[in-house]
Amino acid sequence: MSLLAVGTVAFDDIETPFGRAEKVVGGAATYITLAASYFTDNLKIVSVIGDDFPEDELSYMKSRGIDLEGLQVKTGEKSFFWAGKYHDNLNERDTLDTQLNVLADFKPVLPASYKDTDFLMLGNLTPAVQKEVIGQLNKRPKFIALDTMNFWMDTAMDSLLDVLQHIDALIINDEEARQLSGEHSLVKAAEKIHALGPRHLVIKKGEHGALLFEGGKVFFAPALPLAEVYDPTGAGDTFAGGFMGYIARTGDLSFENMKRAVIYGSAMASFCVEKFSIERLKELSNKEINKRISQFVELVNFDADIEL
Amino acid sequence: MSLLAVGTVAFDDIETPFGRAEKVVGGAATYITLAASYFTDNLKIVSVIGDDFPEDELSYMKSRGIDLEGLQVKTGEKSFFWAGKYHDNLNERDTLDTQLNVLADFKPVLPASYKDTDFLMLGNLTPAVQKEVIGQLNKRPKFIALDTMNFWMDTAMDSLLDVLQHIDALIINDEEARQLSGEHSLVKAAEKIHALGPRHLVIKKGEHGALLFEGGKVFFAPALPLAEVYDPTGAGDTFAGGFMGYIARTGDLSFENMKRAVIYGSAMASFCVEKFSIERLKELSNKEINKRISQFVELVNFDADIEL
């Protein structure tokens, strides 16, 4: 079934303890669609770039089955740019530079062929833009997921609370869940966030895995312990892409299937961090993905002997 | 089979965001043996207290099947005392006071009936004291586990490295594993720590679960997401007690059984934090433990559909 992803397509400068990558391809929608492309070929993107974005990167995206009709190209303008430096623990990072460029006055325009999408992934963007995309649809998708960040909670809480009432799943990290809910306990945070609208909540905890909450049920997906993490940039978006890609592939919204979607999202994220930018995501095979899923199965599998 | 636990039996003053508890029962060996007592009744303790320790607490320990012959009581002296205050996130704490008292010149003395123990859990203490206990045994136990902390890495690294060569399992937290190995990646840390002696490594990550490493294999046990965490004091020792108690109960050192032991340890720790001190551990039933284990099974269980 069809999946529409909305978010940035951008350039990043990244510095980690393992090295530097300059002006490499990044952006939420890039990671989301690339990860999702391993699960479905009915993929559409709504975003904006300048005319500085490399043609061969766009060709590559098309070759992965990603429909770029909704990708606006602004002549004479520059693509969104972010520069960041990770601390030694790779869990924290400093933003060194943010140049909005084309993003400053981005108005999403959905092509007619996008307006009946079955699934919608709203990558991290101004909540008002996320809402605008929902407003342009002909019909309510089967499932809408949304990512956001602390910055919008600080600066645009009202419009964030508004868009939350129109979505099915919120995908955020633990720090964001705590800020949004005002609760330290993630169990309590989930209760409060459900009350804001989203029936499903996915809390990403980076190297500590991810939690899925729905209707009093909870599922925990581990992160794969890795010897090397080169670059965490895009891991959260890659998670969302794998998650929504798997849901779009199966069309199954049961809790059991959502659990599998969280595992697929975690598996895709575990690849993402192994190289800079989208390098690792470009070279994946289905065989590698299947193998990694079986590592996740193995990682948490135990034969319970529950009677004392 | 028999399990000998070595460590402190002490008083704690504890302050958490949920309240204060003054001069309550604490100490590594207290938590370890109490948790283990739900799995085996062949339990011995080596520790030291002053004559200020309440008689009814000792009677309670005896009623749980814990042999106190190795618990030295120093007349006219005071028991070890620790005071700490937890931050709002409950992951960090400040030590407000430490009074070594009887612990200052503690020399462990193993009664004759302790010297053939099948299993040995060395709670966090001076590495030299941990080594001394091993030296007093008649025969090598089937399995020796050891807990330690950053403080000994800073002040007694040589004797810590010495005792590590004589044990089977090291049970520490993620921060300690990183300090001991000099590696941020826990996978790399595990490789280095195995090379120091312990074939098994358990890394406790608090609310983020626990990892078990052995011979290139890895297992991840989640922590149960809890709505309320009242007091994290003793959770790590309770984990170790559940872990070693289950191993002593089964006598099975296979990796499959170690995984179950980690789950039992995690389950016991999840109870510990629900009330101050050992309160929650005192009132447990086997039925409650079995039910919690089934929650752990449910938490990570998914039906893998691994073929793309």
Coordinates of C-alpha atoms in Angstrom, one line a residue:
Chain A
M1 CA 0.0 0.0 0.0
S2 CA 1.1 3.6 -0.5
L3 CA 3.2 5.5 2.0
L4 CA 3.7 9.3 1.9
A5 CA 6.7 10.7 3.8
V6 CA 7.0 14.4 4.6
G7 CA 10.1 16.0 6.0
T8 CA 13.5 17.5 5.1
V9 CA 15.8 16.6 2.3
A10 CA 19.0 18.3 3.2
F11 CA 22.8 18.5 3.6
D12 CA 24.6 17.7 6.8
D13 CA 28.1 18.3 8.2
I14 CA 28.8 15.7 10.8
E15 CA 31.6 15.3 13.2
T16 CA 31.8 12.2 15.4
P17 CA 34.7 10.7 17.4
F18 CA 35.4 8.5 14.3
G19 CA 35.7 11.3 11.7
R20 CA 34.1 14.1 9.7
A21 CA 31.7 14.1 6.8
E22 CA 31.1 17.3 5.0
K23 CA 28.0 18.3 3.0
V24 CA 26.6 14.8 2.9
V25 CA 23.0 13.9 2.1
G26 CA 20.7 14.0 5.1
G27 CA 17.2 15.1 6.1
A28 CA 14.3 13.2 7.8
A29 CA 12.4 12.4 4.6
T30 CA 15.6 11.1 2.9
Y31 CA 16.2 8.6 5.8
I32 CA 12.5 7.7 6.1
T33 CA 11.9 7.0 2.4
L34 CA 15.2 5.2 1.9
A35 CA 14.5 2.9 4.9
A36 CA 10.9 2.4 3.8
S37 CA 12.0 1.5 0.3
Y38 CA 13.1 -1.9 1.5
F39 CA 9.5 -2.7 2.4
T40 CA 7.3 -1.0 -0.2
D41 CA 7.8 0.5 -3.7
N42 CA 4.7 2.7 -3.5
L43 CA 6.5 5.6 -1.9
K44 CA 6.0 9.4 -2.3
I45 CA 7.9 12.3 -0.8
V46 CA 6.8 15.8 0.0
S47 CA 9.7 18.1 0.6
V48 CA 11.8 21.0 -0.7
I49 CA 15.4 21.4 -1.9
G50 CA 17.5 24.1 -3.6
D51 CA 19.1 23.6 -7.0
D52 CA 22.3 22.7 -5.2
F53 CA 21.1 19.2 -4.5
P54 CA 23.0 16.6 -6.5
E55 CA 21.1 15.1 -9.5
D56 CA 22.6 11.7 -9.0
E57 CA 21.2 11.5 -5.4
L58 CA 17.8 12.3 -6.8
S59 CA 18.2 9.6 -9.5
Y60 CA 19.2 7.2 -6.8
M61 CA 16.1 7.9 -4.8
K62 CA 14.0 7.4 -8.0
S63 CA 15.8 4.1 -8.6
R64 CA 14.6 3.0 -5.1
G65 CA 11.0 3.5 -6.2
I66 CA 10.5 6.9 -4.5
D67 CA 8.1 9.2 -6.3
L68 CA 9.6 12.7 -6.3
E69 CA 6.7 14.6 -7.8
G70 CA 6.1 16.2 -4.5
L71 CA 9.7 17.3 -4.0
Q72 CA 9.8 21.0 -4.8
V73 CA 13.1 22.3 -6.3
K74 CA 13.7 26.1 -5.7
T75 CA 15.9 27.5 -8.4
G76 CA 18.6 29.9 -7.2
E77 CA 18.1 28.7 -3.6
K78 CA 20.0 26.5 -1.2
S79 CA 18.9 23.3 0.4
F80 CA 18.4 23.0 4.2
F81 CA 21.8 22.6 6.0
W82 CA 22.6 21.3 9.4
A83 CA 26.0 20.9 11.1
G84 CA 26.6 19.0 14.3
K85 CA 29.2 17.5 16.4
Y86 CA 28.7 14.4 18.6
H87 CA 30.2 14.0 22.0
D88 CA 32.4 10.9 22.8
N89 CA 29.4 9.0 24.1
L90 CA 27.5 9.6 20.8
N91 CA 24.3 10.2 22.8
E92 CA 24.7 13.9 23.0
R93 CA 25.5 16.3 20.2
D94 CA 25.9 20.1 19.7
T95 CA 24.3 21.8 16.8
L96 CA 27.1 24.0 15.2
D97 CA 25.0 25.5 12.4
T98 CA 21.5 25.5 11.0
Q99 CA 20.7 27.2 7.7
L100 CA 17.0 26.9 7.0
N101 CA 17.4 28.2 3.4
V102 CA 14.5 26.7 1.3
L103 CA 12.8 25.5 4.5
A104 CA 12.2 29.0 5.8
D105 CA 9.1 29.5 3.7
F106 CA 8.3 25.9 2.9
K107 CA 4.6 25.4 1.9
P108 CA 3.9 21.7 1.2
V109 CA 1.9 21.1 -2.0
L110 CA 0.5 17.6 -2.5
P111 CA 0.3 16.4 -6.1
A112 CA -3.2 15.0 -6.9
S113 CA -1.8 11.5 -7.0
Y114 CA -0.6 11.8 -3.4
K115 CA -4.0 12.8 -1.9
D116 CA -5.3 9.3 -1.4
T117 CA -2.3 7.8 0.3
D118 CA -2.9 4.8 2.6
F119 CA -0.3 5.7 5.1
L120 CA 1.4 9.0 6.1
M121 CA 4.6 9.6 7.9
L122 CA 5.1 13.2 9.1
G123 CA 8.8 13.7 9.7
N124 CA 10.0 16.3 12.2
L125 CA 8.9 19.8 10.8
T126 CA 6.9 22.8 12.1
P127 CA 3.6 21.3 13.5
A128 CA 1.7 23.8 11.3
V129 CA 3.3 22.3 8.1
Q130 CA 2.5 18.8 9.4
K131 CA -1.1 19.8 9.9
E132 CA -1.3 21.5 6.4
V133 CA -0.3 18.2 4.8
I134 CA -3.1 16.4 6.6
G135 CA -5.5 19.1 5.4
Q136 CA -4.6 18.6 1.7
L137 CA -5.5 14.9 1.7
N138 CA -8.8 13.7 0.0
K139 CA -9.4 11.1 2.7
R140 CA -8.1 10.2 6.1
P141 CA -5.2 7.7 5.7
K142 CA -5.5 4.3 7.5
F143 CA -2.6 5.4 9.8
I144 CA -0.8 8.6 10.4
A145 CA 2.5 8.7 12.3
L146 CA 4.3 11.9 13.4
D147 CA 7.8 12.7 14.7
T148 CA 8.5 16.0 16.5
M149 CA 11.1 17.5 18.8
N150 CA 11.7 19.6 22.0
F151 CA 12.1 22.7 19.9
W152 CA 8.4 22.6 18.8
M153 CA 7.3 22.0 22.4
D154 CA 9.2 25.1 23.4
T155 CA 8.1 27.3 20.5
A156 CA 4.8 26.0 19.0
M157 CA 3.1 23.9 21.7
D158 CA -0.4 24.9 20.7
S159 CA -0.1 23.9 17.1
L160 CA 1.7 20.7 18.2
L161 CA -1.2 19.8 20.5
D162 CA -3.5 20.6 17.6
V163 CA -1.8 18.2 15.1
L164 CA -1.5 15.5 17.7
Q165 CA -5.3 15.2 17.7
H166 CA -5.2 14.1 14.1
I167 CA -2.6 11.4 14.2
D168 CA -2.5 7.7 15.2
A169 CA 1.1 7.3 16.3
L170 CA 3.6 9.6 17.9
I171 CA 7.2 8.6 17.4
I172 CA 9.6 10.5 19.8
N173 CA 12.5 9.9 22.0
D174 CA 12.4 9.5 25.8
E175 CA 13.5 13.0 26.6
E176 CA 10.8 14.4 24.3
A177 CA 8.2 12.1 25.8
R178 CA 9.1 13.4 29.3
Q179 CA 9.0 17.0 28.2
L180 CA 5.7 16.6 26.4
S181 CA 4.0 14.8 29.3
G182 CA 5.8 16.4 32.3
E183 CA 6.2 12.9 33.6
H184 CA 9.5 11.1 34.3
S185 CA 8.1 7.6 34.3
L186 CA 7.6 6.6 30.6
V187 CA 4.5 4.5 31.7
K188 CA 2.9 7.7 33.1
A189 CA 4.1 9.7 30.1
A190 CA 2.4 7.3 27.8
E191 CA -0.9 7.6 29.6
K192 CA -0.8 11.4 29.3
I193 CA 0.3 11.4 25.6
H194 CA -2.5 8.9 24.7
A195 CA -4.9 11.5 26.2
L196 CA -3.5 14.1 23.8
G197 CA -4.7 12.1 20.8
P198 CA -2.2 9.4 19.6
R199 CA -3.5 5.9 20.3
H200 CA 0.0 4.5 19.6
L201 CA 3.2 5.9 21.1
V202 CA 6.7 4.8 20.2
I203 CA 9.4 6.0 22.5
K204 CA 12.9 5.7 21.0
K205 CA 15.7 5.3 23.5
G206 CA 18.7 5.2 21.1
E207 CA 21.2 2.5 22.3
H208 CA 18.6 1.5 24.9
G209 CA 16.0 0.3 22.4
A210 CA 12.4 1.4 21.9
L211 CA 9.0 1.1 23.7
L212 CA 5.6 0.7 22.0
F213 CA 2.5 1.7 24.0
E214 CA -1.1 1.1 23.0
G215 CA -4.2 0.8 25.1
G216 CA -2.5 -0.3 28.3
K217 CA -0.2 -2.7 26.4
V218 CA 3.5 -2.3 26.2
F219 CA 6.2 -3.9 24.0
F220 CA 9.9 -3.4 24.3
A221 CA 12.3 -3.7 21.4
P222 CA 16.0 -3.8 22.3
A223 CA 18.7 -2.0 20.3
L224 CA 21.3 -4.3 18.9
P225 CA 24.6 -3.9 20.9
L226 CA 27.1 -2.8 18.3
A227 CA 30.9 -2.7 18.5
E228 CA 31.1 0.4 16.3
V229 CA 28.6 3.3 16.0
Y230 CA 30.0 5.7 13.5
D231 CA 27.3 8.2 13.1
P232 CA 23.9 8.3 14.9
T233 CA 22.5 11.0 12.5
G234 CA 19.3 9.8 10.9
A235 CA 18.8 6.8 13.1
G236 CA 15.5 8.0 14.5
D237 CA 14.2 8.8 11.0
T238 CA 15.5 5.5 9.7
F239 CA 13.6 3.8 12.6
A240 CA 10.4 5.6 11.5
G241 CA 11.0 4.7 7.9
G242 CA 11.4 1.0 8.7
F243 CA 8.4 1.1 11.1
M244 CA 6.1 2.8 8.6
G245 CA 7.5 0.9 5.6
Y246 CA 6.7 -2.4 7.3
I247 CA 3.2 -1.2 8.2
A248 CA 2.6 -0.1 4.6
R249 CA 3.8 -3.4 3.3
T250 CA 1.5 -5.5 5.5
G251 CA -1.4 -3.1 6.0
D252 CA -1.9 -4.8 9.4
L253 CA -2.6 -2.4 12.3
S254 CA -2.9 -5.1 15.0
F255 CA -0.6 -4.7 18.1
E256 CA 1.1 -7.9 17.1
N257 CA 2.1 -6.5 13.8
M258 CA 3.0 -3.1 15.3
K259 CA 5.5 -5.0 17.4
R260 CA 7.1 -6.5 14.3
A261 CA 7.2 -3.0 12.8
V262 CA 9.1 -1.7 15.8
I263 CA 11.6 -4.5 15.4
Y264 CA 12.0 -3.7 11.7
G265 CA 12.5 -0.1 12.5
S266 CA 15.1 -1.0 15.1
A267 CA 16.9 -3.2 12.6
M268 CA 17.0 -0.5 10.0
A269 CA 18.3 2.0 12.5
S270 CA 21.1 -0.4 13.6
F271 CA 22.4 -0.4 10.0
C272 CA 22.1 3.4 9.7
V273 CA 24.6 4.1 12.4
E274 CA 27.3 1.9 11.0
K275 CA 28.4 4.4 8.4
F276 CA 28.1 8.2 7.8
S277 CA 25.0 9.7 6.2
I278 CA 22.9 7.2 4.1
E279 CA 25.9 5.2 3.0
R280 CA 25.0 2.0 4.8
L281 CA 21.3 2.3 3.8
K282 CA 22.2 2.5 0.2
E283 CA 24.0 -0.8 0.1
L284 CA 21.7 -3.1 2.0
S285 CA 20.3 -6.4 0.8
N286 CA 17.1 -8.2 1.9
K287 CA 19.3 -11.0 3.1
E288 CA 21.2 -8.7 5.4
I289 CA 18.0 -7.3 6.8
N290 CA 16.5 -10.8 7.4
K291 CA 19.7 -11.8 9.1
R292 CA 19.6 -8.8 11.4
I293 CA 16.0 -9.5 12.3
S294 CA 17.0 -13.0 13.4
Q295 CA 19.7 -11.4 15.6
F296 CA 17.0 -9.4 17.3
V297 CA 15.0 -12.5 17.8
E298 CA 18.1 -14.2 19.3
L299 CA 19.0 -11.3 21.5
V300 CA 15.9 -11.4 23.6
N301 CA 14.8 -15.0 23.2
F302 CA 14.7 -17.1 26.4
D303 CA 12.9 -20.2 27.3
A304 CA 10.8 -19.2 30.3
D305 CA 10.5 -21.5 33.2
I306 CA 8.0 -19.5 35.1
E307 CA 7.0 -21.7 38.0
L308 CA 8.7 -21.2 41.3
Chain B
M1 CA 22.6 -26.2 46.2
S2 CA 24.3 -23.9 48.7
L3 CA 24.9 -20.2 48.0
L4 CA 27.2 -18.0 50.1
A5 CA 26.8 -14.2 49.9
V6 CA 29.4 -11.8 51.1
G7 CA 28.8 -8.1 51.5
T8 CA 27.5 -5.4 53.8
V9 CA 24.6 -5.6 56.2
A10 CA 23.9 -2.0 57.1
F11 CA 21.7 1.0 57.7
D12 CA 20.7 3.5 55.1
D13 CA 19.2 7.0 55.1
I14 CA 17.5 7.5 51.8
E15 CA 15.9 10.5 50.2
T16 CA 14.0 10.2 46.9
P17 CA 11.5 12.5 45.2
F18 CA 8.8 10.4 46.9
G19 CA 10.0 10.7 50.5
R20 CA 12.5 10.0 53.1
A21 CA 13.4 6.8 55.0
E22 CA 15.7 7.0 58.0
K23 CA 18.0 4.3 59.4
V24 CA 16.3 1.6 57.4
V25 CA 17.9 -1.8 56.8
G26 CA 20.2 -2.0 53.8
G27 CA 23.5 -3.4 52.6
A28 CA 24.5 -5.5 49.7
A29 CA 24.4 -8.9 51.5
T30 CA 21.0 -8.1 52.9
Y31 CA 19.4 -7.5 49.5
I32 CA 21.3 -10.4 47.9
T33 CA 20.3 -13.0 50.4
L34 CA 16.7 -11.8 50.7
A35 CA 16.3 -11.9 46.9
A36 CA 18.0 -15.3 46.7
S37 CA 15.8 -16.7 49.5
Y38 CA 12.9 -17.0 47.1
F39 CA 15.0 -19.5 45.1
T40 CA 16.9 -21.6 47.6
D41 CA 16.9 -22.2 51.4
N42 CA 20.6 -23.2 51.5
L43 CA 21.9 -19.7 52.1
K44 CA 24.8 -18.4 54.1
I45 CA 26.0 -14.9 54.8
V46 CA 29.4 -13.5 55.6
S47 CA 29.3 -10.0 56.9
V48 CA 29.7 -7.8 60.0
I49 CA 27.4 -5.6 62.0
G50 CA 27.5 -3.6 65.3
D51 CA 25.3 -4.4 68.3
D52 CA 22.9 -1.7 67.1
F53 CA 21.4 -3.9 64.5
P54 CA 17.7 -4.8 65.3
E55 CA 17.3 -8.4 66.6
D56 CA 13.9 -8.7 64.8
E57 CA 15.6 -8.0 61.5
L58 CA 18.1 -10.8 62.1
S59 CA 15.2 -13.1 63.2
Y60 CA 13.4 -12.3 60.0
M61 CA 16.5 -13.2 57.9
K62 CA 16.8 -16.5 59.8
S63 CA 13.1 -17.1 59.1
R64 CA 13.9 -16.8 55.4
G65 CA 16.4 -19.7 55.7
I66 CA 19.5 -17.5 55.8
D67 CA 22.3 -19.0 57.9
L68 CA 23.8 -16.2 60.0
E69 CA 26.8 -18.1 61.6
G70 CA 29.2 -16.1 59.4
L71 CA 27.6 -12.7 60.4
Q72 CA 30.0 -11.2 63.0
V73 CA 28.5 -9.0 65.6
K74 CA 30.9 -6.4 67.1
T75 CA 29.8 -5.4 70.6
G76 CA 30.0 -1.7 71.4
E77 CA 30.4 -0.9 67.7
K78 CA 28.1 0.5 65.1
S79 CA 26.9 -1.0 61.8
F80 CA 27.9 0.4 58.5
F81 CA 25.8 3.5 57.6
W82 CA 25.2 5.2 54.2
A83 CA 23.1 8.2 53.5
G84 CA 22.1 9.3 50.0
K85 CA 19.8 11.5 48.1
Y86 CA 18.4 10.7 44.6
H87 CA 18.0 13.2 41.9
D88 CA 14.6 13.7 40.3
N89 CA 15.5 11.3 37.5
L90 CA 16.3 8.6 40.1
N91 CA 19.3 7.5 37.9
E92 CA 21.7 9.7 39.8
R93 CA 22.4 10.1 43.5
D94 CA 24.6 12.0 45.8
T95 CA 26.2 10.3 48.8
L96 CA 25.5 12.5 51.8
D97 CA 27.3 10.4 54.4
T98 CA 29.3 7.2 54.7
Q99 CA 30.3 5.8 58.1
L100 CA 32.3 2.7 57.8
N101 CA 32.1 1.8 61.5
V102 CA 32.5 -2.0 61.8
L103 CA 33.4 -2.2 58.2
A104 CA 36.7 -0.3 58.7
D105 CA 38.6 -3.3 59.9
F106 CA 36.4 -6.1 58.6
K107 CA 38.1 -9.4 58.3
P108 CA 35.8 -12.1 56.9
V109 CA 35.9 -15.4 58.8
L110 CA 34.2 -18.4 57.1
P111 CA 32.7 -20.9 59.5
A112 CA 33.8 -24.5 58.7
S113 CA 30.3 -25.3 57.3
Y114 CA 30.6 -22.5 54.7
K115 CA 33.9 -23.7 53.1
D116 CA 32.4 -26.1 50.7
T117 CA 29.7 -23.8 49.2
D118 CA 28.6 -24.6 45.7
F119 CA 28.0 -21.0 44.7
L120 CA 29.6 -17.7 45.8
M121 CA 28.3 -14.2 45.4
L122 CA 30.9 -11.6 46.3
G123 CA 28.9 -8.3 46.9
N124 CA 30.6 -5.0 46.5
L125 CA 33.5 -4.7 49.0
T126 CA 37.2 -4.1 49.0
P127 CA 38.6 -6.4 46.4
A128 CA 41.2 -7.7 48.9
V129 CA 38.3 -8.8 51.2
Q130 CA 36.6 -10.5 48.3
K131 CA 39.9 -12.3 47.5
E132 CA 40.3 -13.3 51.2
V133 CA 36.9 -15.1 51.1
I134 CA 37.9 -17.1 48.1
G135 CA 41.2 -18.0 49.8
Q136 CA 39.4 -19.5 52.9
L137 CA 37.3 -21.9 50.8
N138 CA 38.2 -25.7 50.9
K139 CA 37.3 -26.1 47.2
R140 CA 36.6 -23.9 44.2
P141 CA 32.9 -23.3 44.0
K142 CA 31.0 -24.2 40.8
F143 CA 30.5 -20.6 40.0
I144 CA 31.7 -17.3 41.6
A145 CA 30.1 -14.0 40.8
L146 CA 31.4 -10.6 41.9
D147 CA 30.1 -7.1 42.1
T148 CA 32.3 -4.0 42.4
M149 CA 32.2 -0.3 41.8
N150 CA 34.1 2.7 40.3
F151 CA 35.6 3.5 43.7
W152 CA 37.7 0.3 43.7
M153 CA 38.8 1.0 40.1
D154 CA 40.1 4.4 41.3
T155 CA 41.7 3.3 44.5
A156 CA 42.5 -0.5 44.3
M157 CA 42.7 -1.4 40.6
D158 CA 45.6 -3.9 41.1
S159 CA 43.8 -5.9 43.7
L160 CA 40.6 -5.7 41.7
L161 CA 42.4 -7.1 38.6
D162 CA 43.8 -9.8 40.9
V163 CA 40.4 -11.0 42.2
L164 CA 38.9 -10.8 38.7
Q165 CA 41.2 -13.7 37.6
H166 CA 39.5 -16.0 40.2
I167 CA 35.8 -15.4 39.3
D168 CA 33.4 -16.6 36.7
A169 CA 31.0 -13.7 36.4
L170 CA 31.4 -10.0 36.8
I171 CA 28.1 -8.1 37.6
I172 CA 28.5 -4.3 37.1
N173 CA 26.7 -1.4 35.6
D174 CA 27.3 0.2 32.2
E175 CA 29.3 3.1 33.6
E176 CA 31.6 0.7 35.6
A177 CA 32.0 -1.5 32.5
R178 CA 33.1 1.5 30.5
Q179 CA 35.6 2.6 33.2
L180 CA 37.0 -0.8 33.7
S181 CA 37.6 -1.5 30.0
G182 CA 38.2 2.0 28.7
E183 CA 35.7 1.3 25.9
H184 CA 32.5 3.2 25.3
S185 CA 30.9 0.4 23.2
L186 CA 29.6 -2.3 25.6
V187 CA 30.4 -5.0 23.0
K188 CA 34.0 -3.9 23.0
A189 CA 34.0 -3.5 26.8
A190 CA 32.8 -7.1 27.1
E191 CA 35.7 -8.4 25.0
K192 CA 38.2 -6.6 27.2
I193 CA 36.6 -7.6 30.5
H194 CA 36.5 -11.3 29.4
A195 CA 40.2 -11.0 28.8
L196 CA 40.7 -9.9 32.5
G197 CA 39.2 -13.2 33.7
P198 CA 35.4 -13.4 33.9
R199 CA 33.9 -15.7 31.3
H200 CA 30.5 -14.2 32.0
L201 CA 29.7 -10.5 32.2
V202 CA 26.4 -9.0 33.2
I203 CA 26.0 -5.3 32.6
K204 CA 23.2 -3.7 34.5
K205 CA 21.7 -0.6 32.9
G206 CA 19.0 0.2 35.5
E207 CA 15.8 1.3 33.8
H208 CA 17.3 0.2 30.5
G209 CA 17.7 -3.5 31.3
A210 CA 20.7 -5.8 31.5
L211 CA 23.0 -7.5 29.1
L212 CA 24.6 -10.9 29.5
F213 CA 27.8 -11.6 27.5
E214 CA 29.5 -15.0 27.3
G215 CA 31.9 -16.3 24.6
G216 CA 30.7 -14.0 21.8
K217 CA 27.1 -14.6 22.7
V218 CA 24.9 -11.8 24.0
F219 CA 21.5 -11.7 25.7
F220 CA 19.4 -8.7 26.5
A221 CA 16.9 -8.6 29.4
P222 CA 14.6 -5.5 29.5
A223 CA 13.7 -3.7 32.6
L224 CA 10.0 -3.6 33.3
P225 CA 8.6 -0.2 32.5
L226 CA 7.2 0.9 35.9
A227 CA 4.7 3.7 36.7
E228 CA 6.3 4.3 40.1
V229 CA 9.9 3.9 41.2
Y230 CA 10.1 4.8 44.9
D231 CA 13.6 3.9 45.8
P232 CA 16.3 2.4 43.5
T233 CA 18.6 1.5 46.5
G234 CA 19.6 -2.1 46.5
A235 CA 18.2 -2.8 43.0
G236 CA 21.6 -4.0 41.7
D237 CA 22.2 -6.2 44.7
T238 CA 18.6 -7.6 44.4
F239 CA 19.3 -8.4 40.8
A240 CA 22.5 -10.2 41.8
G241 CA 20.6 -12.1 44.5
G242 CA 17.9 -13.2 42.1
F243 CA 20.5 -14.1 39.5
M244 CA 22.6 -16.2 41.8
G245 CA 19.6 -17.6 43.7
Y246 CA 18.2 -19.0 40.4
I247 CA 21.6 -20.4 39.4
A248 CA 22.0 -22.1 42.9
R249 CA 18.4 -23.5 42.6
T250 CA 19.0 -25.0 39.2
G251 CA 22.7 -25.8 39.3
D252 CA 22.7 -25.3 35.5
L253 CA 25.5 -23.1 34.1
S254 CA 24.4 -23.3 30.4
F255 CA 23.9 -20.0 28.6
E256 CA 20.2 -20.8 28.2
N257 CA 19.9 -21.0 32.0
M258 CA 22.0 -17.9 32.6
K259 CA 19.5 -16.0 30.4
R260 CA 16.7 -17.2 32.7
A261 CA 18.8 -16.2 35.7
V262 CA 19.1 -12.7 34.3
I263 CA 15.4 -12.5 33.8
Y264 CA 14.8 -13.6 37.4
G265 CA 17.3 -11.1 38.6
S266 CA 15.6 -8.3 36.7
A267 CA 12.2 -9.4 38.0
M268 CA 13.4 -9.3 41.6
A269 CA 15.0 -5.9 41.1
S270 CA 11.7 -4.6 39.6
F271 CA 10.0 -5.4 43.0
C272 CA 12.8 -3.9 45.0
V273 CA 12.3 -0.4 43.7
E274 CA 8.6 -0.3 44.4
K275 CA 9.1 0.5 48.1
F276 CA 11.8 1.8 50.4
S277 CA 14.5 -0.5 51.8
I278 CA 13.7 -4.2 51.8
E279 CA 10.0 -3.6 52.4
R280 CA 8.7 -5.0 49.1
L281 CA 11.1 -7.9 49.1
K282 CA 9.8 -9.0 52.5
E283 CA 6.2 -9.4 51.4
L284 CA 6.6 -11.2 48.1
S285 CA 4.9 -14.4 47.1
N286 CA 6.0 -17.0 44.6
K287 CA 2.7 -16.3 42.7
E288 CA 3.7 -12.6 42.3
I289 CA 7.2 -13.5 41.1
N290 CA 5.8 -16.0 38.6
K291 CA 3.3 -13.4 37.4
R292 CA 6.1 -10.8 36.9
I293 CA 8.2 -13.3 35.0
S294 CA 5.3 -13.7 32.6
Q295 CA 5.2 -9.9 32.2
F296 CA 8.8 -10.0 31.1
V297 CA 8.0 -12.8 28.6
E298 CA 5.1 -10.7 27.3
L299 CA 7.2 -7.5 27.1
V300 CA 9.7 -8.7 24.5
N301 CA 7.7 -11.4 22.8
F302 CA 7.0 -11.0 19.1
D303 CA 6.2 -13.4 16.4
A304 CA 9.0 -12.9 13.9
D305 CA 8.2 -12.8 10.3
I306 CA 11.7 -12.6 9.1
E307 CA 11.6 -13.0 5.4
L308 CA 11.5 -9.9 3.2

